[in-house]
Coordinates of C-alpha atoms and ligand atoms in Angstrom, one line a residue:
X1 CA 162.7 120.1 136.1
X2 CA 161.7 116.7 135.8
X3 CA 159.7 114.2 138.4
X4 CA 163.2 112.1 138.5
X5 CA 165.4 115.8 139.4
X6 CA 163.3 116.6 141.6
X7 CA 162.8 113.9 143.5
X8 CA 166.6 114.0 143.9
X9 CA 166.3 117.7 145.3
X10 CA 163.6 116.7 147.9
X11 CA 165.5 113.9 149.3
X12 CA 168.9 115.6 149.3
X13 CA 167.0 118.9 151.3
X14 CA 167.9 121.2 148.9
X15 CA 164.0 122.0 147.5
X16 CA 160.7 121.5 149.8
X17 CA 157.4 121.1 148.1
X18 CA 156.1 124.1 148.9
X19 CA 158.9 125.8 147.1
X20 CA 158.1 123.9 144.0
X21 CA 154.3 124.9 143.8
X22 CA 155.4 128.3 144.2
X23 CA 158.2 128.2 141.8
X24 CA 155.2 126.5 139.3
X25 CA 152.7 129.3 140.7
X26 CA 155.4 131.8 139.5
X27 CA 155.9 130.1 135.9
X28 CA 152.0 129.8 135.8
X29 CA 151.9 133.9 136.5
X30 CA 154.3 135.0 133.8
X31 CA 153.5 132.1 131.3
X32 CA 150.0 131.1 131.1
X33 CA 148.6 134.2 130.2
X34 CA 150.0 133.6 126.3
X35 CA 149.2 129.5 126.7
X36 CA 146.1 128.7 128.4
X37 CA 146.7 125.6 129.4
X38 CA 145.3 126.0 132.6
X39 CA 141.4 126.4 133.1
X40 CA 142.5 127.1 137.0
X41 CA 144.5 125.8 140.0
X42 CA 144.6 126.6 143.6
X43 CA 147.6 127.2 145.1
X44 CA 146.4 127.5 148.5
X45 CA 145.1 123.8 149.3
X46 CA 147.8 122.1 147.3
X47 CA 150.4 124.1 149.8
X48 CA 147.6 122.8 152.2
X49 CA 148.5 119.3 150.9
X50 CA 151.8 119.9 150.4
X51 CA 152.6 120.8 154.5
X52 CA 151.5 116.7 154.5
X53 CA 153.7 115.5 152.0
X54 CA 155.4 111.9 152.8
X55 CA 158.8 112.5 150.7
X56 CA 159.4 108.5 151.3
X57 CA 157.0 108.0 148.9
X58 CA 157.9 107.3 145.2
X59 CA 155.5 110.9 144.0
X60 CA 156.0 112.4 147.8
X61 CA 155.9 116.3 147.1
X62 CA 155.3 116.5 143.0
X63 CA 152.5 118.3 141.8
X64 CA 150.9 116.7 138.9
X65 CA 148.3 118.8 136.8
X66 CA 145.1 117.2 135.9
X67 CA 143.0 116.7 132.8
X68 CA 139.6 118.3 133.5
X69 CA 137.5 115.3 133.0
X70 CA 138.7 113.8 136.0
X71 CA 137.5 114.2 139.3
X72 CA 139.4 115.5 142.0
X73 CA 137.5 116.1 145.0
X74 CA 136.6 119.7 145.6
X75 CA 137.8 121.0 142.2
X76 CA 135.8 122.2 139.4
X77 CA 135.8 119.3 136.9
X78 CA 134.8 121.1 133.5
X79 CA 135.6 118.9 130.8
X80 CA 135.6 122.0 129.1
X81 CA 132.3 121.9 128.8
X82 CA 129.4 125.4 129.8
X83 CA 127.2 122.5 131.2
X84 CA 129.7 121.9 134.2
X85 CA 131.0 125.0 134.5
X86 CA 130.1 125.5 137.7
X87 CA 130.0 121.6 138.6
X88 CA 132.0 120.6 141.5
X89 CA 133.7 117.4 142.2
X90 CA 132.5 115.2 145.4
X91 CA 134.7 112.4 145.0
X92 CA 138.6 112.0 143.9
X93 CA 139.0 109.6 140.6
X94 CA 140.8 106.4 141.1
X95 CA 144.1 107.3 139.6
X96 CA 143.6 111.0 142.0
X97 CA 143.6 108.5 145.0
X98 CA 146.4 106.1 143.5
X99 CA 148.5 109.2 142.7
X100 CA 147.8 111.2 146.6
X101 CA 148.6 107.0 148.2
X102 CA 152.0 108.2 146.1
X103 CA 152.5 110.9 147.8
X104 CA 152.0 113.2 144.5
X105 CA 149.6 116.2 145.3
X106 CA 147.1 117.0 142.2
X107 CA 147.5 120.6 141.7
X108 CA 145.9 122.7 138.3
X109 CA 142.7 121.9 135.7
X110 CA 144.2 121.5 132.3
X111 CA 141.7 123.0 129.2
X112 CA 140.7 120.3 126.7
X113 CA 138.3 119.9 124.0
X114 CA 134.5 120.0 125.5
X115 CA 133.8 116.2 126.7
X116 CA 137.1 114.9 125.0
X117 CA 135.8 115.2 121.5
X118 CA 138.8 116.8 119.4
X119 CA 142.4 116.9 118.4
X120 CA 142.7 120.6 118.8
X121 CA 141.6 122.0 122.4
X122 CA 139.8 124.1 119.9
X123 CA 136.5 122.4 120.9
X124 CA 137.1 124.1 124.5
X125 CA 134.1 126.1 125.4
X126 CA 136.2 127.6 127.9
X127 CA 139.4 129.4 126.4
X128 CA 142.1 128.9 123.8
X129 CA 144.7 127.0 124.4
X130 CA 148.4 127.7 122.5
X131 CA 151.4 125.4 121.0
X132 CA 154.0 126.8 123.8
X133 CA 156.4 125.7 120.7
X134 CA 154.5 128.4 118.1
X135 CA 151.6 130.4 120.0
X136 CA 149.8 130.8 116.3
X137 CA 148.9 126.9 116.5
X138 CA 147.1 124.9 118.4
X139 CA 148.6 122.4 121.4
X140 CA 146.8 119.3 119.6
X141 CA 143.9 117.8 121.8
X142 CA 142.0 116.4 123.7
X143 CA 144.2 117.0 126.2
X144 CA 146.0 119.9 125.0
X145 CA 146.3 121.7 128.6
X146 CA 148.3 119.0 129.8
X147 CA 150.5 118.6 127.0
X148 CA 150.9 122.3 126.7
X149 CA 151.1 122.9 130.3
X150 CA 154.0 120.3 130.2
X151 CA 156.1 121.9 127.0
X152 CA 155.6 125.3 128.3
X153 CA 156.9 123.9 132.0
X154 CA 154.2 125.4 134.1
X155 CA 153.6 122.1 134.5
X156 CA 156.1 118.8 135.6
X157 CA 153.9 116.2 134.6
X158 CA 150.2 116.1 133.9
X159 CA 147.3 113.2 133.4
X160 CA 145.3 112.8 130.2
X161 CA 142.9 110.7 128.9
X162 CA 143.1 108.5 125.4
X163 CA 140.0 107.7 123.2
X164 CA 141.5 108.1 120.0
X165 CA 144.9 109.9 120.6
X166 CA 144.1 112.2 122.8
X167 CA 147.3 111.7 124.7
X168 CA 149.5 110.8 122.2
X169 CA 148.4 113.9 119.7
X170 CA 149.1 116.6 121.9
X171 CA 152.0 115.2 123.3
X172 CA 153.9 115.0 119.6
X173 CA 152.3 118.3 118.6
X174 CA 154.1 120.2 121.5
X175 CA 157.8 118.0 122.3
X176 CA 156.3 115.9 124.8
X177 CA 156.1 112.4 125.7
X178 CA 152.5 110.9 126.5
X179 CA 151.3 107.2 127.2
X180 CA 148.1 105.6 126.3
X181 CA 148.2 102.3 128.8
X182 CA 146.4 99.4 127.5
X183 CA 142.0 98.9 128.0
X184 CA 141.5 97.9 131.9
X185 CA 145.6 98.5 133.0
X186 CA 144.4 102.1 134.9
X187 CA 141.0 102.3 136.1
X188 CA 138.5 104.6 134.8
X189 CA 136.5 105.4 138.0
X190 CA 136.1 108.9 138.5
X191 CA 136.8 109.6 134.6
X192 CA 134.4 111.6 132.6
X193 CA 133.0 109.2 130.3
X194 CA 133.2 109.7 126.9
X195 CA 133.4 106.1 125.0
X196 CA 133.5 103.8 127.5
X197 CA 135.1 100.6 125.7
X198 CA 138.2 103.1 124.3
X199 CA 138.9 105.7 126.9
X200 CA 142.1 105.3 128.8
X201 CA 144.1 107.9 131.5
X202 CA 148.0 108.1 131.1
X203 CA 150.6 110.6 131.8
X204 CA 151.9 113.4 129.9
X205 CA 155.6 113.9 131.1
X206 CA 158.8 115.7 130.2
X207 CA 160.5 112.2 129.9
X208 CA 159.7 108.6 129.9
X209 CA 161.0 108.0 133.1
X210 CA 158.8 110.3 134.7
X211 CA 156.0 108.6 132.7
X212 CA 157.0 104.7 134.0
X213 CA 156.8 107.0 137.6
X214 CA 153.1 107.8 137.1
X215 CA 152.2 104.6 135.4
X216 CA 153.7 102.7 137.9
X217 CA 151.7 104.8 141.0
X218 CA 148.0 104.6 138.8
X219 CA 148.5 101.3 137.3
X220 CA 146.7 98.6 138.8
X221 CA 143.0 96.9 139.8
X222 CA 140.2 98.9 141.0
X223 CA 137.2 97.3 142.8
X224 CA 135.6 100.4 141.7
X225 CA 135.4 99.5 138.1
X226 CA 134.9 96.3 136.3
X227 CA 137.0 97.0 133.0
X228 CA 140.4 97.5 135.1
X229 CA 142.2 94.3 135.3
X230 CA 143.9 92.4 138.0
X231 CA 146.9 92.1 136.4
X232 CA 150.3 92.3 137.9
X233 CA 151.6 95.4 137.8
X234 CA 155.3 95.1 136.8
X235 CA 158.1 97.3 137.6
X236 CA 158.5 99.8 134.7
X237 CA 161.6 101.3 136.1
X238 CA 163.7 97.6 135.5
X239 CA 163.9 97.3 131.9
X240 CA 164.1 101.1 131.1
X241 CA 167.6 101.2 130.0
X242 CA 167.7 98.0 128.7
X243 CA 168.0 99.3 125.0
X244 CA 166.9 97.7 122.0
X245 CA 169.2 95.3 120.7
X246 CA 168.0 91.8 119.7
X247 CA 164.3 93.6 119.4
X248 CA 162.0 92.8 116.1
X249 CA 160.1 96.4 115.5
X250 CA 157.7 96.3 112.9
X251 CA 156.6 98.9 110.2
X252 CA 153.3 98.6 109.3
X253 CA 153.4 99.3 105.2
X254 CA 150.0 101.3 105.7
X255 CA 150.8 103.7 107.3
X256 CA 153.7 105.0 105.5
X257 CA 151.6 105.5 102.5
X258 CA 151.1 109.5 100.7
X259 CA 149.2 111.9 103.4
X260 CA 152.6 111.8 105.4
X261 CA 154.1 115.5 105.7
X262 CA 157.7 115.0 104.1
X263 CA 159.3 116.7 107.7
X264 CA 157.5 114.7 109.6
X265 CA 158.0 111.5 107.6
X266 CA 162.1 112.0 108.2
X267 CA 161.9 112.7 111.8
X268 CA 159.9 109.4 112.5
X269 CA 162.4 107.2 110.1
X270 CA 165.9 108.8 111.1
X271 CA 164.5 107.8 114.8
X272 CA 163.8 104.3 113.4
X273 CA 167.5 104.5 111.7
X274 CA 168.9 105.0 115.3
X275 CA 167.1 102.3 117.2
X276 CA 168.3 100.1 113.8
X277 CA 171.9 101.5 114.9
X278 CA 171.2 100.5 118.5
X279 CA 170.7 96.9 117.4
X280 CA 166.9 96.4 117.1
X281 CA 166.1 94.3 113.5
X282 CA 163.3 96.1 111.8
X283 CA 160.9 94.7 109.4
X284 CA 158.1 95.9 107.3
X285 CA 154.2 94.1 108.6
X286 CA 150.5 94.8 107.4
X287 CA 147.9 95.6 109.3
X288 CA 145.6 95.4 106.3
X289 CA 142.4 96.8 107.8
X290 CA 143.9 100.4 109.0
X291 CA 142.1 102.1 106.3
X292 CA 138.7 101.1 108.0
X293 CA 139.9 102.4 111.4
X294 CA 138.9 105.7 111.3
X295 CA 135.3 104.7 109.8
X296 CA 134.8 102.1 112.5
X297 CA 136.0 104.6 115.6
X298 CA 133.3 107.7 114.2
X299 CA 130.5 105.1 114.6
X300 CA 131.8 103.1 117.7
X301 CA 132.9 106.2 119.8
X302 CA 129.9 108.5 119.1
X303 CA 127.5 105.7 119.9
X304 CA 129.3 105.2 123.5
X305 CA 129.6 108.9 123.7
X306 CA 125.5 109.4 122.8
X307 CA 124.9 107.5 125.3
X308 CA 127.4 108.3 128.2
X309 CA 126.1 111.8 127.3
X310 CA 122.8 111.2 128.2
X311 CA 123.1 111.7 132.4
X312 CA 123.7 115.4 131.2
X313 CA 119.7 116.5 131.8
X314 CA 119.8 119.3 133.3
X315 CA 118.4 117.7 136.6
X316 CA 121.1 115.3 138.0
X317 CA 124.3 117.3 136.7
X318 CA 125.4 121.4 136.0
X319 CA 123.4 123.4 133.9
X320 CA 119.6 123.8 134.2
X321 CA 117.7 125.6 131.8
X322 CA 115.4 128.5 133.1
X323 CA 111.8 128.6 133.0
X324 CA 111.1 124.9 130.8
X325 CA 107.4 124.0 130.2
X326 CA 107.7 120.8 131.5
X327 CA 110.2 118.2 131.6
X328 CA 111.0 117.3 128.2
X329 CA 111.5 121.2 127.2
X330 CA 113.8 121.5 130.1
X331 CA 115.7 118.4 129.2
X332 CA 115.8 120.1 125.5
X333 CA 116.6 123.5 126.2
X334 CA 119.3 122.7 129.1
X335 CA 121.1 120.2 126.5
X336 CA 120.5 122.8 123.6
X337 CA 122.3 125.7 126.1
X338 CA 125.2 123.4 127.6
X339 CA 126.6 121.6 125.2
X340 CA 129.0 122.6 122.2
X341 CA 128.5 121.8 117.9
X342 CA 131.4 119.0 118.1
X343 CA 129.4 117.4 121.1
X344 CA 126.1 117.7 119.8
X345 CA 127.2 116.3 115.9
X346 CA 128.8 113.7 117.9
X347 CA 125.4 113.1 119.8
X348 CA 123.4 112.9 116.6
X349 CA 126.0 110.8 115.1
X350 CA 126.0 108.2 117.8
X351 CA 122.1 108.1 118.0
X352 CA 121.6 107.3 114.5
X353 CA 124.0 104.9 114.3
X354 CA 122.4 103.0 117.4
X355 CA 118.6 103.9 116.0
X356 CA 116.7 100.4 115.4
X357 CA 116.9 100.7 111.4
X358 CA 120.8 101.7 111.2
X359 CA 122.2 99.7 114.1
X360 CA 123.1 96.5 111.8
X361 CA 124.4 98.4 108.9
X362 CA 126.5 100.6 111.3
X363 CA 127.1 100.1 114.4
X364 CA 127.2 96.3 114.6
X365 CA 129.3 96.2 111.5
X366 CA 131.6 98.9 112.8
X367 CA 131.8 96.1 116.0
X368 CA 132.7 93.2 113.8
X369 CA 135.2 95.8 111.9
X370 CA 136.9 96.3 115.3
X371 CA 137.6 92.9 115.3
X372 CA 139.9 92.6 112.5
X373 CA 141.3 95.4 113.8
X374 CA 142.2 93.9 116.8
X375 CA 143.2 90.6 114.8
X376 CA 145.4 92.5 112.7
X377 CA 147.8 93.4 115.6
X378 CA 147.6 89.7 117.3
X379 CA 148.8 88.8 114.0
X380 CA 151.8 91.6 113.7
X381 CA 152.8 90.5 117.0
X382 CA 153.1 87.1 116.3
X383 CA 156.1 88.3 114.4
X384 CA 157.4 91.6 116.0
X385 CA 158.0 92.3 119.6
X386 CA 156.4 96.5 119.0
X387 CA 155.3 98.6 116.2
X388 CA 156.7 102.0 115.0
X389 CA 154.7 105.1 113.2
X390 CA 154.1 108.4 113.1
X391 CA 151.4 109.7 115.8
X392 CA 149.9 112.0 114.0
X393 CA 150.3 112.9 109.5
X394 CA 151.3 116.2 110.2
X395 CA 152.8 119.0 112.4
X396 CA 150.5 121.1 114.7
X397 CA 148.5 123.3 112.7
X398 CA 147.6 126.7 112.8
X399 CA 144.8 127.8 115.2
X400 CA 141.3 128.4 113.4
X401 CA 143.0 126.0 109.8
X402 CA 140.0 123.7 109.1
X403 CA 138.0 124.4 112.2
X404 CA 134.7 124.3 109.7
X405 CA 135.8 121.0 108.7
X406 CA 135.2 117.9 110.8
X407 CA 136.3 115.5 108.6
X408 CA 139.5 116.8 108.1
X409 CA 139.9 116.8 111.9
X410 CA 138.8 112.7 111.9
X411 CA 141.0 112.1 109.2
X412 CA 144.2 113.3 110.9
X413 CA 143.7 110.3 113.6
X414 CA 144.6 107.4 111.7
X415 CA 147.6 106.3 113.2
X416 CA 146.3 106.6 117.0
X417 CA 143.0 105.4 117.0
X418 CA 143.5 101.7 115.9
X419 CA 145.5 101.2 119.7
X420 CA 142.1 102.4 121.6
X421 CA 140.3 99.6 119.2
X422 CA 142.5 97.1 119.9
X423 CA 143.2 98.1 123.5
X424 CA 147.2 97.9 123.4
X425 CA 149.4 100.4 124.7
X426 CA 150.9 103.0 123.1
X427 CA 153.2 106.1 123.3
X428 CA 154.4 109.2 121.9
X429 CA 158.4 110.5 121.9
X430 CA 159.5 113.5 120.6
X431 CA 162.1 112.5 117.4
X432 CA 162.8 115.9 116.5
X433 CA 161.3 118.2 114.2
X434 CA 160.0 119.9 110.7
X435 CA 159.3 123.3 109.2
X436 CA 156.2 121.4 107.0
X437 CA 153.7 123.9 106.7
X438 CA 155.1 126.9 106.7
X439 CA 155.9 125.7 110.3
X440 CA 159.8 126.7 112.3
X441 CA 161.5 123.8 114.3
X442 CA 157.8 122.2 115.0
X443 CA 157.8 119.0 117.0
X444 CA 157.4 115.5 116.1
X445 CA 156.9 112.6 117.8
X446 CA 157.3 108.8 117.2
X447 CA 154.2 106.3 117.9
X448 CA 155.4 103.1 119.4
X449 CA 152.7 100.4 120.0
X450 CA 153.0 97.1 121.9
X451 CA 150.8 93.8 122.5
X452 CA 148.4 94.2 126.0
X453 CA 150.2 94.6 128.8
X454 CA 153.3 95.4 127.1
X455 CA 154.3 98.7 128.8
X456 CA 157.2 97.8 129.8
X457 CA 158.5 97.0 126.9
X458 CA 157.4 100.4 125.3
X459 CA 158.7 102.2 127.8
X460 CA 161.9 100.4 127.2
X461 CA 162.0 101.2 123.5
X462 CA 160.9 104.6 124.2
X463 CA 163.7 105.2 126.6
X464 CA 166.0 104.0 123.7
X465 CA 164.4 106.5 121.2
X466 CA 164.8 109.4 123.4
X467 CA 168.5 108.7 124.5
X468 CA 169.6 108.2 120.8
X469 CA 171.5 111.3 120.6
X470 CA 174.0 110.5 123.5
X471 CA 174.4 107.0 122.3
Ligands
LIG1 N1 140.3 113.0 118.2 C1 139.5 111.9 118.6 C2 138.1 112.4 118.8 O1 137.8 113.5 118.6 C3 140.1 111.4 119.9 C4 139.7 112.1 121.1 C5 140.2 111.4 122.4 O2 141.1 110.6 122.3 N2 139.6 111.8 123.5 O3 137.2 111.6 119.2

C-alpha cells in the first residue's frame, strides 16, 4: 500500500492507523526475519502516537520508518555503529518534527552501513541486511534498511540520508524510488553527521508521489541549522503529471562510457526511449570532469567525516572504554573498541588528507576540483532542463563479492556522487530490470538530476518515467 492509498482508506473510514502499524507489525513478524532491514521498532508508543493521529493532515496516520542516523526522540539512534549501541536519542531531528507537524508518526530503525560509510549495508556492525528482490545479495547502502524495508513492504515509506548515493543506490538496487533533495532544501539538524557540506535526508518510497508527500512535509528552512535555505517551498504535487513533452534531457557522454553492465545499460536507455516517445527532445552534453569525481569525494568526504567523527571520545557519546590509564588511552581504546575498519580507514584517510604537509596537494585541490564539478552542471543546464544516467554501473551484488576491496566499492559511485558535489537534486526510478551477473529479474533504476531547487521538475520527469508503461 502506498502513502497516496492509504490516505484514501483513512479518510474514507475504511482503515484506522492503528490497523496499519499492526498490519506492518504483522509483515515485520513474518518478513524481516529473512531481510533485516529493521535494527528495531516499537510498536507500542507508535500505537501510542497513533491514538493522536490528526487524519486532516497531509501524513495524518502513516508510519514512516527511519534511517538510524537520525534522531528521534526516545529511540535508539545507532548509525549502525557498536559505539551507540546503547545511545539514546534526547531530541527529535528536524525533518522527525516536520514529518510528526504532518501528522506522519515515525515508527522502525532501519540498518545501514556504520556512520553512513558504504554502498552495501555490509558495513553494519549490527546485522545483515538482504536484497528483498534476491536474499543472496545485498540491499545496496547506506541506507539499505530503508530501501529494503520499502521493497520488501514492511515498510510504506522510509527516510534516508545522501552523501554520495546513499539514497539513490539502495533504492535502484531493490525496485524503489529514492530522492536526494538539493544542499540546504531539508535541514540537517538532528542528522548524524558524516560530511557535512554533502549529506542530505530524502525519502525512500514505493512511488514518486509518495516521495513529492514527504518532500513536501520535510522541505523547508530550519532556524536550527544554517546550511538549510529559506527558499520557497513549492508545491510538488502541481506539476506531477505534467509529462515531459517540450523538455530538453541531457545525456552526459561520460557516463555512458565501458564499465556499464550490458542489462543495466538497456533498462536505463529503453526508459530514456519512452520519455523520447512522450515528447521530451534528448541530447547528448559533457560534463568533462566526471572522471575526477570519485577522487575528489574520497578526499572531501573523509576529511568532513574525520572530523565530524571526532565528538565520538568515549566521554560525551556511547561507548566508554574500561579501565584507561588516563585520558588519552581512554580516548584510544574507546575509539579502537567502537568503531568499525570502513570508519576507521575513512578516519585515517580524512586526517591525512587535512594533516599540515598534504592539505594543499589534497584536500585544497580536491576543493578547487569540486568546483569544476559544480561548473560542469551550470554549464549542462544552460542547455538542458534535467540530466539522465544510470545510478549505479551495475546490479546489486552478491553479499560478501568484493567486501576485501574498498576501492572497488568507491568506484561503483560514480554516477551519484557528482549531485552531493554540486549540491542539485537527484532521484532514482525503477526502469526495469537485468539478469547481469548471474543475476534473475534484478532491479534497475534511472538517475535523473536537475539544477538547485529543481525538485519539482524531477519529480515531474520521474513521474513520467514510472507511468511509461500505461502511456
Ligand atoms: N558510498 C558512499 C560512501 O561510502 C556514499 C555514502 C552515503 O551517501 N552516505 O561514502
Amino acid at each position: 500500500m502506498t502513502i497516496t492509498k492509504l490516505r484514501r482508506q483513512l479518510l474514507a473510514g475504511e482503515t484506522t492507523p492503528a490497523a496499519i502499524l499492526e498490519s506492518l507489525a504483522g509483515q515485520i513478524a513474518a518478513r524481516d526475519g529473512q531481510t533485516g532491514a529493521y535494527l528495531t521498532h516499537d510498536l507500542e508508543s507508535a500505537l501510542a502516537e497513533a491514538a493522536q493521529s490528526d487524519l486532516s493532515l497531509p501524513l495524518g496516520g502513516i508510519p514512516i520508518a527511519i534511517k538510524d542516523n537520525i534522531n528521534v526522540l526516545g529511540q535508539p539512534c545507532t548509525c549502525g555503529s557498536k559505539f551507540l549501541r546503547n545511545y539514546v536519542s534526547p531530541y527529535d531531528a528536524s525533518v522527525i518534527r516536520k514529518l510528526r507537524a504532518a501528522g506522519a508518526i515515525p515508527f522502525g530503525r532501519m540498518n545501514m552501513d556504520e556512520f553512513a560509510m558504504g554502498s552495501a549495508t555490509e558495513n553494519s556492525a549490527l546485522q545483515v541486511t538482504r536484497n528483498p528482490r534476491d536474499l543472496s545479495r545485498i540491499p545496496g547502502g547506506s541506507s539499505g534498511g530503508s530501501a529494503a524495508a520499502v521493497a520488501d513492504l514492511t515498510a510504506i515509506a522510509a527516510l534516508g540520508s545522501d552523501t554520495g548515493g546513499s539514497i539513490r543506490q539502495p533504492a535502484s538496487h531493490c525496485g524503489v524510488v529514492g530522492l536526494k533533495p538539493s544542499y540546504g532544501r531539508v535541514s540537517r539538524y538532528g542528522l548524524v553527521a558524516f560530511a557535512s557540506s554533502l549529506d542530505q535526508i530524502g525519502p525512500i518510497t514505493q512511488t514518486v508521489e509518495d516521495a513529492a508527500l514527504i518532500l513536501q512535509a520535510i522541505s523547508g528552512s530550519d532556524p536550527l541549522d544554517s546550511t538549510c535555505l529559506d527558499a520557497p517551498v513549492p508545491d510538488f504535487l502541481a506539476g506531477l503529471h505534467d509529462g515531459v513533452k517540450g523538455l530538453k534531457l541531457g545525456i552526459p557522454k561520460e557516463y555512458f562510457g565501458h564499465g556499464i553492465a550490458p542489462g543495466v545499460r538497456k533498462a536505463v536507455e529503453s526508459a530514456i526511449e519512452s520519455l523520447a516517445t512522450q515528447g521530451a527532445e534528448i541530447v547528448e552534453i559533457s560534463l568533462p570532469h566526471t572522471e575526477h569525481a570519485v577522487a575528489t569525494y574520497y578526499v572531501l568526504a573523509p576529511a568532513e567525516a574525520s572530523s565530524n567523527l571526532s565528538r565520538f571520545d568515549g566521554i560525551r557519546y556511547g561507548h566508554r572504554a574500561s579501565n584507561p590509564i588516563d585520558i588519552l588511552d581512554l580516548y584510544k581504546k574507546s575509539r579502537e573498541q567502537g568503531f568499525g575498519p570502513e570508519v576507521k580507514r575513512r578516519i585515517i584517510l580524512g586526517t591525512y588528507v587535512l594533516s599540515s604537509g598534504y592539505y594543499d596537494a589534497y584536500y585544497s585541490r580536491a576543493q578547487k576540483v569540486r568546483i569544476l564539478v559544480q561548473r560542469d552542471f551550470e554549464n549542462a543546464f544552460k542547455q538542458v532542463d534535467a540530466i539522465l544516467s544510470p545510478v549505479s554501473p551495475s546490479p546489486a551484488r552478491k553479499i560478501g563479492q568484493f567486501s576485501d576491496d574498498p576501492l572497488h566499492e568507491y568506484l561503483s559511485d560514480i554516477f551519484t556522487i557528482a549531485a552531493n558535489l554540486a549540491g542539485i537534486p537527484g532521484i532514482s526510478v525503477p526502469c526495469g530490470t537485468t539478469d547481469d551477473d548471474g543475476g534473475n529479474n534484478l532491479p534497475v533504476g534511472i538517475q535523473i538530476l536537475a539544477p538547485r531547487l529543481g525538485e519539482a521538475k524531477l519529480l515531474q520527469i520521474a513521474k513520467a518515467v514510472e507511468s511509461r508503461d500505461v502511456i
